[in-house]
Short mmCIF file of C-alpha atoms in Angstrom, two decimals:
data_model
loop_
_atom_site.label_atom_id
_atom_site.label_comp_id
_atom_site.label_asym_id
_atom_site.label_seq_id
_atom_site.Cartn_x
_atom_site.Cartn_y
_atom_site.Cartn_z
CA UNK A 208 117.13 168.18 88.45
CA UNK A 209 118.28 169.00 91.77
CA UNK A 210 121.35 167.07 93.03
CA UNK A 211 120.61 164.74 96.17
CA UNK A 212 123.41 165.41 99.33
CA UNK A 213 124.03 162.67 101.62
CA UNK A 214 126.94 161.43 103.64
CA UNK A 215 128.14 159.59 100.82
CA UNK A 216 129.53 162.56 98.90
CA UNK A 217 132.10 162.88 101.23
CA UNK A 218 133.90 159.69 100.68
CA UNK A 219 136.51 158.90 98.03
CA UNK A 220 135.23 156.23 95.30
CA UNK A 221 137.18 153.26 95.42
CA UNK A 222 139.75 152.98 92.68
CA UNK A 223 139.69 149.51 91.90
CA UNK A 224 137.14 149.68 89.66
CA UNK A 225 138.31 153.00 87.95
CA UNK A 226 140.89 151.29 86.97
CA UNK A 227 139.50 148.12 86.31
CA UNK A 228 137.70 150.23 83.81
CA UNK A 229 141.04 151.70 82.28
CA UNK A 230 142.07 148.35 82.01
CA UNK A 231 139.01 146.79 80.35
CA UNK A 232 139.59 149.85 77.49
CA UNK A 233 143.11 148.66 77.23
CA UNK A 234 142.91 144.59 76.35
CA UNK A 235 146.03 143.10 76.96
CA UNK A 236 147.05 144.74 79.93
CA UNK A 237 148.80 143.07 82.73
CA UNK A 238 147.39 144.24 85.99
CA UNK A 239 149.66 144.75 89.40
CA UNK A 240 146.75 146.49 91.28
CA UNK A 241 144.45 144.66 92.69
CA UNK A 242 145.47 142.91 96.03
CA UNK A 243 144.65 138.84 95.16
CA UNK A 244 146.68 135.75 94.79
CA UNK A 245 147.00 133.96 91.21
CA UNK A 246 146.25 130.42 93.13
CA UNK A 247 142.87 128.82 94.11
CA UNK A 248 141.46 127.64 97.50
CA UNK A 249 142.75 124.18 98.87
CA UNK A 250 140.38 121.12 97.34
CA UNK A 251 139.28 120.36 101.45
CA UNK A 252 137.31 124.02 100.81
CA UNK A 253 135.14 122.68 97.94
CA UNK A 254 134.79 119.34 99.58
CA UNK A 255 132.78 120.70 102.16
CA UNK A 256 130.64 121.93 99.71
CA UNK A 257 128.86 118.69 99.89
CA UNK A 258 128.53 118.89 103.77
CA UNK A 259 126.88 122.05 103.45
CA UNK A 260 124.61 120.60 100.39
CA UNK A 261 123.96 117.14 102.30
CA UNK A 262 121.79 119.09 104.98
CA UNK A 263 118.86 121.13 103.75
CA UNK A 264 118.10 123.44 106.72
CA UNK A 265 121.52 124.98 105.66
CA UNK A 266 119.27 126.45 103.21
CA UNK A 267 117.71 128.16 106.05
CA UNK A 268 119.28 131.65 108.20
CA UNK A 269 122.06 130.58 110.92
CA UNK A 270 123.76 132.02 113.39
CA UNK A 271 124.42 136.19 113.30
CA UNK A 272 128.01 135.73 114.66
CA UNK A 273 128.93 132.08 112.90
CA UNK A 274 128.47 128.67 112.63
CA UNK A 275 129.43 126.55 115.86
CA UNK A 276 131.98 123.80 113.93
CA UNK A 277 133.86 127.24 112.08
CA UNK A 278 133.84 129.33 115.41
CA UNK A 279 135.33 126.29 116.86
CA UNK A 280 137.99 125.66 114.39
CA UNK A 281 138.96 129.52 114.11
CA UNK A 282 139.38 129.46 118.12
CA UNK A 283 141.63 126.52 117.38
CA UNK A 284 143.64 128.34 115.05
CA UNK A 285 144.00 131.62 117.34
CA UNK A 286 145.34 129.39 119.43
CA UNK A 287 148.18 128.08 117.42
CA UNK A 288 149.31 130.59 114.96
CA UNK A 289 148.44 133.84 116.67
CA UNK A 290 148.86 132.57 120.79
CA UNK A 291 145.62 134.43 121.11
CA UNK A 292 143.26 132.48 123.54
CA UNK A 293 139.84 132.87 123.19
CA UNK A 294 138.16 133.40 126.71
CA UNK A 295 135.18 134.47 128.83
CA UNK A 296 136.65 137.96 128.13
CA UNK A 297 136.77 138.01 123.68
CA UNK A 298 134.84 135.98 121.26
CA UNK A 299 134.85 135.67 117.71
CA UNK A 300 132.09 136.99 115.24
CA UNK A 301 132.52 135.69 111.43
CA UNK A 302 132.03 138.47 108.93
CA UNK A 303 131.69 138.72 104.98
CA UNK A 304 135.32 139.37 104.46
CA UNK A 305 137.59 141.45 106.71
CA UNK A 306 136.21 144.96 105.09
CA UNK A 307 132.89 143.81 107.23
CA UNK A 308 134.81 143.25 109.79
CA UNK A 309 136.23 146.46 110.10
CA UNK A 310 132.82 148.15 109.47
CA UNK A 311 131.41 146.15 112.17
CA UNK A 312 133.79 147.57 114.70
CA UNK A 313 133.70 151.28 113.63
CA UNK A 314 129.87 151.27 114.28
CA UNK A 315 130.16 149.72 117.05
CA UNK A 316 132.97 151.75 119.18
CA UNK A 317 131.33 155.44 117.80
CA UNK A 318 129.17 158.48 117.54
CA UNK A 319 129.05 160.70 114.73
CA UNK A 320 132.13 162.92 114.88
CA UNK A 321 134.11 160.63 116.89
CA UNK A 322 137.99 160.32 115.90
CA UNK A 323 139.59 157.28 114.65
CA UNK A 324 143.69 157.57 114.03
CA UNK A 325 144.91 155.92 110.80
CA UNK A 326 148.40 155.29 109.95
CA UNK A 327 149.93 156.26 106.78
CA UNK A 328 149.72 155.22 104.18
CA UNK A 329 146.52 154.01 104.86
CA UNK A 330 144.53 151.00 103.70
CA UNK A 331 141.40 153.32 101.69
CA UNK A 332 138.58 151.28 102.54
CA UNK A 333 139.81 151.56 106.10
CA UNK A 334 139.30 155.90 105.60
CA UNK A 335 136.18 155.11 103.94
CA UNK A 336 133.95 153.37 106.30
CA UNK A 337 135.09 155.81 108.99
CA UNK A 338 133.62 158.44 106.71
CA UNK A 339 130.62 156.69 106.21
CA UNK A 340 130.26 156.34 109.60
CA UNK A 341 130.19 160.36 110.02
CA UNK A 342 133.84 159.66 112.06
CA UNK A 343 136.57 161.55 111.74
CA UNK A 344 139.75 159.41 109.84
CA UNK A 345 142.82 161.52 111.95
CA UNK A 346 145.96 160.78 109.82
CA UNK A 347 149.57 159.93 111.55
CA UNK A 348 152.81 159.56 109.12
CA UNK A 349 154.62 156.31 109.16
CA UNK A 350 159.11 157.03 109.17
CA UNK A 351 160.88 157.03 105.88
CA UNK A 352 160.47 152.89 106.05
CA UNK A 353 156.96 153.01 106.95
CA UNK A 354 157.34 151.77 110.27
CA UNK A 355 154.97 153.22 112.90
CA UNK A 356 155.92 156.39 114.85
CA UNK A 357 154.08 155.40 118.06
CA UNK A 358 155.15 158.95 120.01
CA UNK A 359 153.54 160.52 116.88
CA UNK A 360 150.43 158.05 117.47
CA UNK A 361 150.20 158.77 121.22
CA UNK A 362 149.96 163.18 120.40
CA UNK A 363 147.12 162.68 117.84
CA UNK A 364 145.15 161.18 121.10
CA UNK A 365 142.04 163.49 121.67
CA UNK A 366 139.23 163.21 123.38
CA UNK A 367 137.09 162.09 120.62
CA UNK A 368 139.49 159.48 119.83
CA UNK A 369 138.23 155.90 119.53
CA UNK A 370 141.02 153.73 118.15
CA UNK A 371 144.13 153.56 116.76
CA UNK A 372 144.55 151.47 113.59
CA UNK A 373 147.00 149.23 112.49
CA UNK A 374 147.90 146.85 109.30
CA UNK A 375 150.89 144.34 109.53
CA UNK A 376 151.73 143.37 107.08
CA UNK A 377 150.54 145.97 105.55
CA UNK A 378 148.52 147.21 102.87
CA UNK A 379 150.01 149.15 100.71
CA UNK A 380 153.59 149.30 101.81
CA UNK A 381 154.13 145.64 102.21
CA UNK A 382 156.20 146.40 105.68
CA UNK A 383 156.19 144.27 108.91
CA UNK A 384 155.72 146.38 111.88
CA UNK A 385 158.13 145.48 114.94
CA UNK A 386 156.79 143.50 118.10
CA UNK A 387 157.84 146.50 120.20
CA UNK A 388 156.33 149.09 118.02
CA UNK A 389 152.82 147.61 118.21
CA UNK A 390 153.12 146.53 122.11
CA UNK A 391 153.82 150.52 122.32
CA UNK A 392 150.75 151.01 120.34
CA UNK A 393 148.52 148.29 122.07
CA UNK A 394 149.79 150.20 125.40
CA UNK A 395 148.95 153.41 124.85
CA UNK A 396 145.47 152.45 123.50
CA UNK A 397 145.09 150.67 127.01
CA UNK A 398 145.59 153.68 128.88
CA UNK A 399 142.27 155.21 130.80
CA UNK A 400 141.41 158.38 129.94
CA UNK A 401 138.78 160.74 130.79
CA UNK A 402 135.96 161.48 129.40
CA UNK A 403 132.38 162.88 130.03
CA UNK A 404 131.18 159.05 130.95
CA UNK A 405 133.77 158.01 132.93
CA UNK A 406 136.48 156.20 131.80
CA UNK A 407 136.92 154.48 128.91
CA UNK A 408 140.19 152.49 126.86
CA UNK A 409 141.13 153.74 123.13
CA UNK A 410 140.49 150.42 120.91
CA UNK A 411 143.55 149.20 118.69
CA UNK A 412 142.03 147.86 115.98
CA UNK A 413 144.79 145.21 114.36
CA UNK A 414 143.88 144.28 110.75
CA UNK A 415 145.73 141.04 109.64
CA UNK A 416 144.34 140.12 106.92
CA UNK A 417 148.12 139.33 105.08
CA UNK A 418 149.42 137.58 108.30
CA UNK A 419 150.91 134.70 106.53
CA UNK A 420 152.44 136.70 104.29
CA UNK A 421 155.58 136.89 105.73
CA UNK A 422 159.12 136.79 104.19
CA UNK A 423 163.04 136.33 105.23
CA UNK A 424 162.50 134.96 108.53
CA UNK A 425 160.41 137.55 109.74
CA UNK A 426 157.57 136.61 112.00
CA UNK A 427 154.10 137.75 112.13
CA UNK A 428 152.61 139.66 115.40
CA UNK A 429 149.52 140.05 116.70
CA UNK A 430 149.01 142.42 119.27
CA UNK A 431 146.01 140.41 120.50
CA UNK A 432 148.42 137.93 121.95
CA UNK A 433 150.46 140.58 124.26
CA UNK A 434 148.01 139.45 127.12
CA UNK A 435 145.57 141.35 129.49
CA UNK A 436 144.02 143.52 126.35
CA UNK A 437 141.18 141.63 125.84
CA UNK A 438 138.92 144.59 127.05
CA UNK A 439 140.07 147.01 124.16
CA UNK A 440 141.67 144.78 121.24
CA UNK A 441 140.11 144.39 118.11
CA UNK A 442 141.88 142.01 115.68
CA UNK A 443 140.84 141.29 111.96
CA UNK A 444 141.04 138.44 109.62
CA UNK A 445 140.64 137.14 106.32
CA UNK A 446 140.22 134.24 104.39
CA UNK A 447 140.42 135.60 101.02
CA UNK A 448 144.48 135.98 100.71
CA UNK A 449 145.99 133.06 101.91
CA UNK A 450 143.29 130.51 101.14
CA UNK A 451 142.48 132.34 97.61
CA UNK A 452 139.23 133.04 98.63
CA UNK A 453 137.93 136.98 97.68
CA UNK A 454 135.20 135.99 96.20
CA UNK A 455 133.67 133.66 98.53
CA UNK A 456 133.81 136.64 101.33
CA UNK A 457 134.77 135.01 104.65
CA UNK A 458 136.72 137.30 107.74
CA UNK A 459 136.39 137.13 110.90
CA UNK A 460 136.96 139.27 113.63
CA UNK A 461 138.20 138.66 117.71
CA UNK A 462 136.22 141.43 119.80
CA UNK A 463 136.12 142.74 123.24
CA UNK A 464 132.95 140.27 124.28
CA UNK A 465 131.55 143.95 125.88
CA UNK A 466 131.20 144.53 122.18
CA UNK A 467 129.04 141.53 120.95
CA UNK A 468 125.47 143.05 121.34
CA UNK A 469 126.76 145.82 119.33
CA UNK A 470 128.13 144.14 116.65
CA UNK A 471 125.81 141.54 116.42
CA UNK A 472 122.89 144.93 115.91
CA UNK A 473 125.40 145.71 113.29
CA UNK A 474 125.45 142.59 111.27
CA UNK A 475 121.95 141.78 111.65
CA UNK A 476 121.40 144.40 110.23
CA UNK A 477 123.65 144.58 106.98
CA UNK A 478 123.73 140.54 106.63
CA UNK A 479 122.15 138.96 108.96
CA UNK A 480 124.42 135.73 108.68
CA UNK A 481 127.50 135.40 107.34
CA UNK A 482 126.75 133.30 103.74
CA UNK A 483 126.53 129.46 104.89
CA UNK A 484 127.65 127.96 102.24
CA UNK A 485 131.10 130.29 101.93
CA UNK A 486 131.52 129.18 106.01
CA UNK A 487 131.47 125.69 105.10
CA UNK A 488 134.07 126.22 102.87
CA UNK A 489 135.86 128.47 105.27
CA UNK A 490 135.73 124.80 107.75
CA UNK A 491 137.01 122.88 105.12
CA UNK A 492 140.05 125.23 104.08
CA UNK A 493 140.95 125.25 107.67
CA UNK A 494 141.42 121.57 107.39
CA UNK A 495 143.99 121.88 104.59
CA UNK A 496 147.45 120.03 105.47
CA UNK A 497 150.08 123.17 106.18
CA UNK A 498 151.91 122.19 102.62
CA UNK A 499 149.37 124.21 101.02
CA UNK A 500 150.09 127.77 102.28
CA UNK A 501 153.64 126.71 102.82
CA UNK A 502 153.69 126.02 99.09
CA UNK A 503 151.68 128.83 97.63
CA UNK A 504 153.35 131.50 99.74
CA UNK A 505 156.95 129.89 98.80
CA UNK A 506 155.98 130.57 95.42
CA UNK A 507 155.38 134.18 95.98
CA UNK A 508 158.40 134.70 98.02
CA UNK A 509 160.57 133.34 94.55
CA UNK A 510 157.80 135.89 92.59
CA UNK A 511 158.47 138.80 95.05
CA UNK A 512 162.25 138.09 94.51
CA UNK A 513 162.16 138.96 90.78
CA UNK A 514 159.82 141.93 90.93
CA UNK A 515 162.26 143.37 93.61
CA UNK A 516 165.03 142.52 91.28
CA UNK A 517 163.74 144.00 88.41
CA UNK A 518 162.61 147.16 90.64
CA UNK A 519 165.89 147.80 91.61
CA UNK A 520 166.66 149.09 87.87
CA UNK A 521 164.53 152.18 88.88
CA UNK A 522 166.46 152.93 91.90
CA UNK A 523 167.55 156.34 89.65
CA UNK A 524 163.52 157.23 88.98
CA UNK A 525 162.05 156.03 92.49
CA UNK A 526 162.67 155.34 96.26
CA UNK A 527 161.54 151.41 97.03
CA UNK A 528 161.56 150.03 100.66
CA UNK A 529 161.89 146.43 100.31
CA UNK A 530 158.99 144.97 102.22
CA UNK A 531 158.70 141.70 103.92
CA UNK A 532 154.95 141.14 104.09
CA UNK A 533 152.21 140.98 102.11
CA UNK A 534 152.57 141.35 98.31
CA UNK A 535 153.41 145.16 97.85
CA UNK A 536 155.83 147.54 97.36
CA UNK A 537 155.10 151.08 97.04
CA UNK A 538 157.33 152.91 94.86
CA UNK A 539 157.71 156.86 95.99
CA UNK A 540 158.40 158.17 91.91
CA UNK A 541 160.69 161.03 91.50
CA UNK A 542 158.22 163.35 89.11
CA UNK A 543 156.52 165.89 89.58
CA UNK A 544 153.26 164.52 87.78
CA UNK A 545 150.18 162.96 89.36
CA UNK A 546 150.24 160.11 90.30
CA UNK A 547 146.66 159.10 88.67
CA UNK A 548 147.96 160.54 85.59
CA UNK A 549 151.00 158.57 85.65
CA UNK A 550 148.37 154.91 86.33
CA UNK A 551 146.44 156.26 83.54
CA UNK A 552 149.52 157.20 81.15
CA UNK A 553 150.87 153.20 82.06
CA UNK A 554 147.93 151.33 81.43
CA UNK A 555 147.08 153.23 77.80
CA UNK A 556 150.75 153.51 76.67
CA UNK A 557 152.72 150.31 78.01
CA UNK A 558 149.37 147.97 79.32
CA UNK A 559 150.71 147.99 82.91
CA UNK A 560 148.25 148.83 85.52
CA UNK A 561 149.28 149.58 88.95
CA UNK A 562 146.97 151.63 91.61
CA UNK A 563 148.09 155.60 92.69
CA UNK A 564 149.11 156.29 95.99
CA UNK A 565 146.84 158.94 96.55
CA UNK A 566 144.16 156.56 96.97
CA UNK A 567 146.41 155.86 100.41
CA UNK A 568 146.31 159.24 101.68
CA UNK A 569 149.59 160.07 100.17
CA UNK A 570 149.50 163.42 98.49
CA UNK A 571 152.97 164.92 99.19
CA UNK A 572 154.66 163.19 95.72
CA UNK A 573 153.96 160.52 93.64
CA UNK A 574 153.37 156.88 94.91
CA UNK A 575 152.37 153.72 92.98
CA UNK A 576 151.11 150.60 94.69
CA UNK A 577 152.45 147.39 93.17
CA UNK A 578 150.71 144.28 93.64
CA UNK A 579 152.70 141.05 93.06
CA UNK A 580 150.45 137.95 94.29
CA UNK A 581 148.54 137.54 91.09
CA UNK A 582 151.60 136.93 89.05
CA UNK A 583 153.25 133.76 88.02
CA UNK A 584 156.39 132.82 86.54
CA UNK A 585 155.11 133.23 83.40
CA UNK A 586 153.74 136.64 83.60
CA UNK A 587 155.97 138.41 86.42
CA UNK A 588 158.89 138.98 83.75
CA UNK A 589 156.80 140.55 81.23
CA UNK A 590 154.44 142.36 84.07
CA UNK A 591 157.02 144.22 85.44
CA UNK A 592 159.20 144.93 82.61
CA UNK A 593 156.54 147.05 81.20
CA UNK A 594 156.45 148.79 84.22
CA UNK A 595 160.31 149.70 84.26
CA UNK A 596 159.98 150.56 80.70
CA UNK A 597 157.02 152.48 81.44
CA UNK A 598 158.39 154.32 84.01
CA UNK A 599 161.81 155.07 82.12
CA UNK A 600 159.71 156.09 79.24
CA UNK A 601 157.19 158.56 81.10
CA UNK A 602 159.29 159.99 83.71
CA UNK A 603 161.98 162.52 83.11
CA UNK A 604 164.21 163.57 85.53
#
């Protein structure tokens, strides 16, 4: 039979579920790779439930960009945890999860062979809606701690370019980037350039999806607050960290309101409205007393401490950069062997399943993604001990 070609063939598969397959052959294993929290959503979420239930033209298609009481109560919270004022100049469109989100924008700012600069490591869904877009993903290294090299950012600037993208905190490194390095970053996307139409701005698209992940006093940024970039900033959020919600598949994003019509064509198109029932939820989490992220994230910080701890055994075997956001580390592992061999060698040998680094663009050694917010106290010792062991088992120096 002859072999179909499409546009498809030229993006990576995601490697969650390979290795959600690895796992499933392996029963038993403890898994530090996929990015979720161990906790559940705050009881005000399924509360509204009955709100949503009570009134049967919810039943019925609503609004493309949101429901009114959730875009109300999102504005609200833009207001007070990210200082970013929502205007005659920005709006807010609710998507099915951030990942939308992001989809959303890249269809809406390009053409087909358009550029869009990622950071790296890079977050892979990120590189893969850019190449199912028929975009171009143009990759910029990070400094030995992962921080952003904005002069490095500001050279990969073409003519085709469309936007820069950042993640802080990010995913996979678990690093906070600086106020000054993303003001640098939210400048130089500002800047007018030529172009064949005119003139135009370079978008900096800020995903935030970890943004109250935060750790050791450090504070999280959004470059959407710097003021007088409403025209070309693009910032992403997400429900399904902080308020435990991945399944339920709530994000929302803050646009350029120049960009609204497109979008809008966009998620007409793919969803038509964001599920109803999830954004009553969404309203009803938003109404949860502060105690609840204050005491779910506390408990992570005291997890994060021990994985770090244990971690620190390695420090012969692999390079760590002790993050301060999200729920990462990335471990650079001095071998020679790849690093999907090395995932696959740990989840059959020791039943500890971490995600390769490759899958982040990172193909000049071998990197391991370690995901810490679905552990507890009762399985973070035992997690990552098999992954020490593991490691000092497979990997000779």
């Amino acid at each position: 039979m002859e072999s179909l070609t499409s546009r498809m063939q030229a993006v990576q598969s995601p490697i969650i579920p390979v290795v959600g397959e690895l796992i499933k052959n392996s029963p038993g294993t403890i898994s530090l790779g996929q990015g979720v929290v161990s906790y559940n959503p705050p009881h005000e979420a399924i509360e509204f439930l009955a709100k949503f239930l009570a009134e049967p033209a919810n039943n019925l298609y609503k609004s493309v960009e949101g429901i009114p009481p959730l875009l109300t109560a999102l504005a609200t919270k833009l207001q007070a945890f990210n200082s970013i004022e929502i205007n005659g100049e920005n709006c807010i469109v609710v998507t099915a999860g951030s990942n939308m989100g992001f989809m959303n924008a890249i269809l809406a700012i390009t053409n087909p062979g358009d550029e869009i600069i990622l950071n790296t490591p890079y977050y892979f869904n990120h590189e893969m809606a850019i190449a199912m877009a028929g975009c171009r993903a143009v990759l910029v290294a990070t400094d030995e701690n992962y921080q952003l090299c904005p002069e490095a950012i500001a050279q990969a600037i073409t003519p085709k370019t469309r936007a820069v993208v950042t993640i802080s905190p990010n995913n996979p490194t678990g690093v906070v980037y600086s106020q000054a390095a993303l003001r640098q970053v939210n400048q130089i996307c500002g800047v007018q350039r030529s172009c064949a139409e005119g003139t135009r701005s370079i978008y900096h698209i800020s995903d935030e999806a970890y943004e109250y992940f935060t750790y050791n006093g450090v504070k999280h940024i959004s470059p959407g607050s710097f003021g007088n970039n409403s025209e070309y900033t693009i910032s992403l959020y997400s429900l399904s960290k902080a308020y435990g919600f991945a399944s339920w598949r709530i994000g929302y994003m803050v646009i350029p309101k120049h960009l609204l019509v497109a979008v809008k064509k966009v998620q007409d198109t793919i969803l038509i409205c964001p599920p109803v029932i999830s954004q009553y939820a969404a309203l009803g989490a938003l109404q949860a007393k502060d105690e609840y992220l204050k005491s779910n994230i506390g408990a992570i910080a005291q997890i994060r401490q021990l994985v770090l701890d244990s971690l620190n055994r390695l420090q012969s075997l692999c390079s760590i950069i002790p993050a301060n956001g999200a729920f990462y580390f990335l471990l650079k592992v001095h071998t020679q062997m790849d690093a999907f061999e090395l995932v696959k060698r740990l989840i059959q040998e020791h039943k500890i399943a971490v995600i390769p680094g490759t899958t982040f663009g990172m193909d000049d050694g071998c990197y391991l993604r370690v995901a810490y917010g679905a552990l507890q106290k009762e399985t973070v010792k035992e997690g990552i001990e098999r992954l020490v062991q593991g490691l000092e088992t497979i990997v000779k120096i």
